[in-house]
PDB file of C-alpha atoms and ligand atoms in Angstrom:
ATOM      1  CA  UNK A 255     -20.354   3.903  34.051  1.00  0.00           C
ATOM      2  CA  UNK A 256     -18.183   0.917  33.128  1.00  0.00           C
ATOM      3  CA  UNK A 257     -17.952  -1.463  36.077  1.00  0.00           C
ATOM      4  CA  UNK A 258     -15.683  -4.521  35.866  1.00  0.00           C
ATOM      5  CA  UNK A 259     -15.095  -7.329  38.316  1.00  0.00           C
ATOM      6  CA  UNK A 260     -11.741  -9.053  38.776  1.00  0.00           C
ATOM      7  CA  UNK A 261     -12.380 -12.361  40.549  1.00  0.00           C
ATOM      8  CA  UNK A 262      -9.885 -14.819  41.953  1.00  0.00           C
ATOM      9  CA  UNK A 263      -8.852 -16.882  44.949  1.00  0.00           C
ATOM     10  CA  UNK A 264      -6.043 -14.427  45.827  1.00  0.00           C
ATOM     11  CA  UNK A 265      -4.526 -17.023  48.192  1.00  0.00           C
ATOM     12  CA  UNK A 266      -2.450 -14.929  48.597  1.00  0.00           C
ATOM     13  CA  UNK A 267      -2.339 -11.835  46.392  1.00  0.00           C
ATOM     14  CA  UNK A 268       0.872 -11.625  44.374  1.00  0.00           C
ATOM     15  CA  UNK A 269       2.537  -8.677  42.663  1.00  0.00           C
ATOM     16  CA  UNK A 270       1.183 -10.171  39.426  1.00  0.00           C
ATOM     17  CA  UNK A 271      -2.399  -9.790  40.730  1.00  0.00           C
ATOM     18  CA  UNK A 272      -1.668  -6.208  41.806  1.00  0.00           C
ATOM     19  CA  UNK A 273      -0.306  -5.427  38.351  1.00  0.00           C
ATOM     20  CA  UNK A 274      -3.542  -6.701  36.742  1.00  0.00           C
ATOM     21  CA  UNK A 275      -5.600  -4.665  39.276  1.00  0.00           C
ATOM     22  CA  UNK A 276      -3.644  -1.517  38.419  1.00  0.00           C
ATOM     23  CA  UNK A 277      -3.924  -1.971  34.678  1.00  0.00           C
ATOM     24  CA  UNK A 278      -7.575  -3.112  34.686  1.00  0.00           C
ATOM     25  CA  UNK A 279      -8.608  -0.146  36.827  1.00  0.00           C
ATOM     26  CA  UNK A 280      -7.414   2.182  34.061  1.00  0.00           C
ATOM     27  CA  UNK A 281      -9.831   0.511  31.597  1.00  0.00           C
ATOM     28  CA  UNK A 282     -13.030   1.023  33.571  1.00  0.00           C
ATOM     29  CA  UNK A 283     -14.664   3.554  35.890  1.00  0.00           C
ATOM     30  CA  UNK A 284     -14.901   1.087  38.758  1.00  0.00           C
ATOM     31  CA  UNK A 285     -13.050  -2.172  39.322  1.00  0.00           C
ATOM     32  CA  UNK A 286     -14.341  -4.537  41.977  1.00  0.00           C
ATOM     33  CA  UNK A 287     -11.890  -7.169  43.168  1.00  0.00           C
ATOM     34  CA  UNK A 288     -13.816 -10.234  44.335  1.00  0.00           C
ATOM     35  CA  UNK A 289     -12.356 -12.897  46.607  1.00  0.00           C
ATOM     36  CA  UNK A 290     -14.361 -15.956  45.604  1.00  0.00           C
ATOM     37  CA  UNK A 291     -14.227 -19.633  46.524  1.00  0.00           C
ATOM     38  CA  UNK A 292     -12.536 -21.988  44.102  1.00  0.00           C
ATOM     39  CA  UNK A 293     -14.068 -25.306  45.124  1.00  0.00           C
ATOM     40  CA  UNK A 294     -11.185 -27.225  43.562  1.00  0.00           C
ATOM     41  CA  UNK A 295      -8.620 -25.572  45.857  1.00  0.00           C
ATOM     42  CA  UNK A 296      -8.025 -25.826  49.598  1.00  0.00           C
ATOM     43  CA  UNK A 297      -7.128 -22.279  50.665  1.00  0.00           C
ATOM     44  CA  UNK A 298      -4.293 -21.449  53.071  1.00  0.00           C
ATOM     45  CA  UNK A 299      -5.784 -18.098  54.102  1.00  0.00           C
ATOM     46  CA  UNK A 300      -9.433 -17.674  55.101  1.00  0.00           C
ATOM     47  CA  UNK A 301     -11.611 -15.439  52.912  1.00  0.00           C
ATOM     48  CA  UNK A 302     -11.607 -12.855  55.744  1.00  0.00           C
ATOM     49  CA  UNK A 303      -7.814 -12.841  55.819  1.00  0.00           C
ATOM     50  CA  UNK A 304      -7.603 -12.544  52.030  1.00  0.00           C
ATOM     51  CA  UNK A 305     -10.146  -9.710  51.936  1.00  0.00           C
ATOM     52  CA  UNK A 306      -8.311  -7.942  54.776  1.00  0.00           C
ATOM     53  CA  UNK A 307      -5.112  -8.332  52.769  1.00  0.00           C
ATOM     54  CA  UNK A 308      -6.704  -6.678  49.762  1.00  0.00           C
ATOM     55  CA  UNK A 309      -8.341  -4.068  52.056  1.00  0.00           C
ATOM     56  CA  UNK A 310     -10.711  -1.459  50.604  1.00  0.00           C
ATOM     57  CA  UNK A 311     -10.266  -2.551  47.012  1.00  0.00           C
ATOM     58  CA  UNK A 312     -12.026  -5.859  47.611  1.00  0.00           C
ATOM     59  CA  UNK A 313     -15.479  -7.134  48.262  1.00  0.00           C
ATOM     60  CA  UNK A 314     -16.235 -10.535  49.721  1.00  0.00           C
ATOM     61  CA  UNK A 315     -18.916 -12.623  48.001  1.00  0.00           C
ATOM     62  CA  UNK A 316     -19.744 -16.249  48.490  1.00  0.00           C
ATOM     63  CA  UNK A 317     -21.516 -17.785  45.525  1.00  0.00           C
ATOM     64  CA  UNK A 318     -21.434 -17.766  41.758  1.00  0.00           C
ATOM     65  CA  UNK A 319     -19.292 -15.266  39.924  1.00  0.00           C
ATOM     66  CA  UNK A 320     -22.250 -14.346  37.672  1.00  0.00           C
ATOM     67  CA  UNK A 321     -24.266 -13.382  40.798  1.00  0.00           C
ATOM     68  CA  UNK A 322     -21.299 -11.416  42.165  1.00  0.00           C
ATOM     69  CA  UNK A 323     -21.068  -9.484  38.897  1.00  0.00           C
ATOM     70  CA  UNK A 324     -24.834  -8.870  38.805  1.00  0.00           C
ATOM     71  CA  UNK A 325     -24.867  -7.715  42.440  1.00  0.00           C
ATOM     72  CA  UNK A 326     -22.243  -5.159  41.484  1.00  0.00           C
ATOM     73  CA  UNK A 327     -24.036  -4.048  38.294  1.00  0.00           C
ATOM     74  CA  UNK A 328     -21.141  -5.300  36.213  1.00  0.00           C
ATOM     75  CA  UNK A 329     -21.056  -7.358  33.036  1.00  0.00           C
ATOM     76  CA  UNK A 330     -17.298  -7.315  32.578  1.00  0.00           C
ATOM     77  CA  UNK A 331     -15.030  -9.932  34.154  1.00  0.00           C
ATOM     78  CA  UNK A 332     -11.274  -9.339  34.045  1.00  0.00           C
ATOM     79  CA  UNK A 333      -8.852 -12.265  34.233  1.00  0.00           C
ATOM     80  CA  UNK A 334      -5.090 -12.313  33.841  1.00  0.00           C
ATOM     81  CA  UNK A 335      -3.454 -14.728  31.376  1.00  0.00           C
ATOM     82  CA  UNK A 336       0.104 -15.889  31.958  1.00  0.00           C
ATOM     83  CA  UNK A 337       0.297 -18.088  28.869  1.00  0.00           C
ATOM     84  CA  UNK A 338      -1.176 -21.086  27.096  1.00  0.00           C
ATOM     85  CA  UNK A 339      -1.192 -23.167  30.281  1.00  0.00           C
ATOM     86  CA  UNK A 340      -3.800 -20.788  31.750  1.00  0.00           C
ATOM     87  CA  UNK A 341      -5.818 -20.650  28.546  1.00  0.00           C
ATOM     88  CA  UNK A 342      -7.909 -23.849  28.587  1.00  0.00           C
ATOM     89  CA  UNK A 343      -8.947 -23.348  32.236  1.00  0.00           C
ATOM     90  CA  UNK A 344      -9.762 -19.681  31.642  1.00  0.00           C
ATOM     91  CA  UNK A 345     -11.580 -20.313  28.359  1.00  0.00           C
ATOM     92  CA  UNK A 346     -13.728 -23.032  29.931  1.00  0.00           C
ATOM     93  CA  UNK A 347     -14.571 -20.721  32.845  1.00  0.00           C
ATOM     94  CA  UNK A 348     -15.447 -17.831  30.485  1.00  0.00           C
ATOM     95  CA  UNK A 349     -17.744 -20.073  28.401  1.00  0.00           C
ATOM     96  CA  UNK A 350     -19.395 -21.541  31.502  1.00  0.00           C
ATOM     97  CA  UNK A 351     -20.049 -18.077  32.886  1.00  0.00           C
ATOM     98  CA  UNK A 352     -21.530 -16.967  29.550  1.00  0.00           C
ATOM     99  CA  UNK A 353     -23.770 -20.054  29.579  1.00  0.00           C
ATOM    100  CA  UNK A 354     -24.984 -18.916  33.024  1.00  0.00           C
ATOM    101  CA  UNK A 355     -25.349 -15.281  31.978  1.00  0.00           C
ATOM    102  CA  UNK A 356     -25.114 -14.351  28.309  1.00  0.00           C
ATOM    103  CA  UNK A 357     -24.591 -10.656  29.170  1.00  0.00           C
ATOM    104  CA  UNK A 358     -21.304 -11.384  30.865  1.00  0.00           C
ATOM    105  CA  UNK A 359     -18.094 -10.761  28.920  1.00  0.00           C
ATOM    106  CA  UNK A 360     -14.687 -11.990  30.095  1.00  0.00           C
ATOM    107  CA  UNK A 361     -11.749  -9.798  29.120  1.00  0.00           C
ATOM    108  CA  UNK A 362      -8.238 -11.203  29.383  1.00  0.00           C
ATOM    109  CA  UNK A 363      -5.242  -9.057  30.246  1.00  0.00           C
ATOM    110  CA  UNK A 364      -1.861 -10.581  29.499  1.00  0.00           C
ATOM    111  CA  UNK A 365       0.432 -10.718  32.487  1.00  0.00           C
ATOM    112  CA  UNK A 366       3.442  -8.441  32.361  1.00  0.00           C
ATOM    113  CA  UNK A 367       6.568 -10.409  31.387  1.00  0.00           C
ATOM    114  CA  UNK A 368       8.144  -9.846  34.821  1.00  0.00           C
ATOM    115  CA  UNK A 369       5.165 -11.628  36.450  1.00  0.00           C
ATOM    116  CA  UNK A 370       4.751 -14.465  33.938  1.00  0.00           C
ATOM    117  CA  UNK A 371       5.992 -17.170  36.292  1.00  0.00           C
ATOM    118  CA  UNK A 372       4.267 -15.889  39.447  1.00  0.00           C
ATOM    119  CA  UNK A 373       1.502 -17.979  40.947  1.00  0.00           C
ATOM    120  CA  UNK A 374      -0.051 -18.070  44.411  1.00  0.00           C
ATOM    121  CA  UNK A 375       0.587 -21.843  44.592  1.00  0.00           C
ATOM    122  CA  UNK A 376       4.289 -21.436  43.863  1.00  0.00           C
ATOM    123  CA  UNK A 377       4.594 -18.530  46.277  1.00  0.00           C
ATOM    124  CA  UNK A 378       3.151 -20.766  49.026  1.00  0.00           C
ATOM    125  CA  UNK A 379       5.382 -23.694  48.099  1.00  0.00           C
ATOM    126  CA  UNK A 380       8.554 -21.576  48.039  1.00  0.00           C
ATOM    127  CA  UNK A 381       7.648 -19.948  51.386  1.00  0.00           C
ATOM    128  CA  UNK A 382       6.884 -23.349  52.960  1.00  0.00           C
ATOM    129  CA  UNK A 383      10.463 -24.436  52.222  1.00  0.00           C
ATOM    130  CA  UNK A 384      11.871 -21.189  53.617  1.00  0.00           C
ATOM    131  CA  UNK A 385      12.583 -19.656  50.199  1.00  0.00           C
ATOM    132  CA  UNK A 386      12.639 -15.914  49.566  1.00  0.00           C
ATOM    133  CA  UNK A 387       9.401 -14.549  48.091  1.00  0.00           C
ATOM    134  CA  UNK A 388      10.051 -10.883  48.916  1.00  0.00           C
ATOM    135  CA  UNK A 389      10.038  -9.795  45.272  1.00  0.00           C
ATOM    136  CA  UNK A 390       6.910 -11.780  44.443  1.00  0.00           C
ATOM    137  CA  UNK A 391       4.352 -10.475  46.948  1.00  0.00           C
ATOM    138  CA  UNK A 392       3.591  -7.255  48.800  1.00  0.00           C
ATOM    139  CA  UNK A 393       5.402  -6.895  52.164  1.00  0.00           C
ATOM    140  CA  UNK A 394       2.233  -7.437  54.235  1.00  0.00           C
ATOM    141  CA  UNK A 395       1.523 -10.736  52.422  1.00  0.00           C
ATOM    142  CA  UNK A 396       5.111 -11.903  52.976  1.00  0.00           C
ATOM    143  CA  UNK A 397       4.764 -11.297  56.750  1.00  0.00           C
ATOM    144  CA  UNK A 398       1.324 -12.915  57.033  1.00  0.00           C
ATOM    145  CA  UNK A 399       2.364 -15.924  54.962  1.00  0.00           C
ATOM    146  CA  UNK A 400       5.368 -16.569  57.213  1.00  0.00           C
ATOM    147  CA  UNK A 401       3.175 -16.273  60.342  1.00  0.00           C
ATOM    148  CA  UNK A 402       0.548 -18.599  58.872  1.00  0.00           C
ATOM    149  CA  UNK A 403       3.127 -21.220  57.918  1.00  0.00           C
ATOM    150  CA  UNK A 404       4.784 -21.021  61.376  1.00  0.00           C
ATOM    151  CA  UNK A 405       1.377 -21.593  63.015  1.00  0.00           C
ATOM    152  CA  UNK A 406       0.732 -24.550  60.701  1.00  0.00           C
ATOM    153  CA  UNK A 407       4.057 -26.096  61.706  1.00  0.00           C
ATOM    154  CA  UNK A 408       3.199 -25.762  65.413  1.00  0.00           C
ATOM    155  CA  UNK A 409      -0.124 -27.617  64.911  1.00  0.00           C
TER     156      UNK A 409
HETATM  157  O1  LIG B1543      -7.764 -17.517  41.223  1.00  0.00           O
HETATM  158  P1  LIG B1543      -8.618 -18.678  40.755  1.00  0.00           P
HETATM  159  O2  LIG B1543      -8.605 -19.810  41.779  1.00  0.00           O
HETATM  160  O3  LIG B1543      -8.244 -19.177  39.375  1.00  0.00           O
HETATM  161  O4  LIG B1543     -10.115 -18.095  40.683  1.00  0.00           O
HETATM  162  C1  LIG B1543     -11.200 -18.941  40.308  1.00  0.00           C
HETATM  163  C2  LIG B1543     -12.560 -18.293  40.669  1.00  0.00           C
HETATM  164  C3  LIG B1543     -12.620 -18.006  42.189  1.00  0.00           C
HETATM  165  C4  LIG B1543     -12.727 -16.974  39.918  1.00  0.00           C
HETATM  166  C5  LIG B1543     -13.689 -19.315  40.252  1.00  0.00           C
HETATM  167  O5  LIG B1543     -13.496 -20.541  40.904  1.00  0.00           O
HETATM  168  C6  LIG B1543     -15.111 -18.768  40.545  1.00  0.00           C
HETATM  169  O6  LIG B1543     -15.621 -17.971  39.777  1.00  0.00           O
HETATM  170  N1  LIG B1543     -15.716 -19.211  41.688  1.00  0.00           N
HETATM  171  C7  LIG B1543     -17.068 -18.776  42.108  1.00  0.00           C
HETATM  172  C8  LIG B1543     -18.104 -19.899  41.826  1.00  0.00           C
HETATM  173  C9  LIG B1543     -18.481 -19.901  40.341  1.00  0.00           C
HETATM  174  O7  LIG B1543     -19.034 -18.953  39.808  1.00  0.00           O
HETATM  175  N2  LIG B1543     -18.163 -21.040  39.683  1.00  0.00           N
HETATM  176  C10 LIG B1543     -18.419 -21.193  38.275  1.00  0.00           C
HETATM  177  C11 LIG B1543     -17.265 -20.614  37.454  1.00  0.00           C
HETATM  178  S1  LIG B1543     -16.966 -21.583  36.045  1.00  0.00           S
END
């Protein structure tokens, strides 16, 4: 059985992420979506909130990606590429993960053209200025993002 993991911060999940999940799941028997910590980012949503947002298709794991993959009997990591700006970060991460576990292969799926400019950071920035993100994220994420930003403003 081919098991692949698709890791990310998913803070929050965008339609671009969902597109990669849909397409990657057709390439393997089981796709595990992992909400992992990116130590260089300060998340807006807690891991619990992000996992709840991704519901059954996700598994929460705190630690190294290589351990997450091993724990799920997977040696395939899926990552989406939106263009050359993603490449150096992604390539460095793929090489680092292979240095930690030489069995691990990272497969890149190119983002669909309609999602090329989507990023979680931009979605959050647009929403924080009251911009419309309805066509960029699932409905549930749109609602939760608005609530989260309202709460932040009150504090
Ligand atoms: O969506 P992101 O923020 O680009 O995802 C990055 C993520 C979470 C996949 C990466 O930071 C990660 O794998 N974190 C887990 C800790 C780890 O294994 N670090 C070494 C990777 S080079």
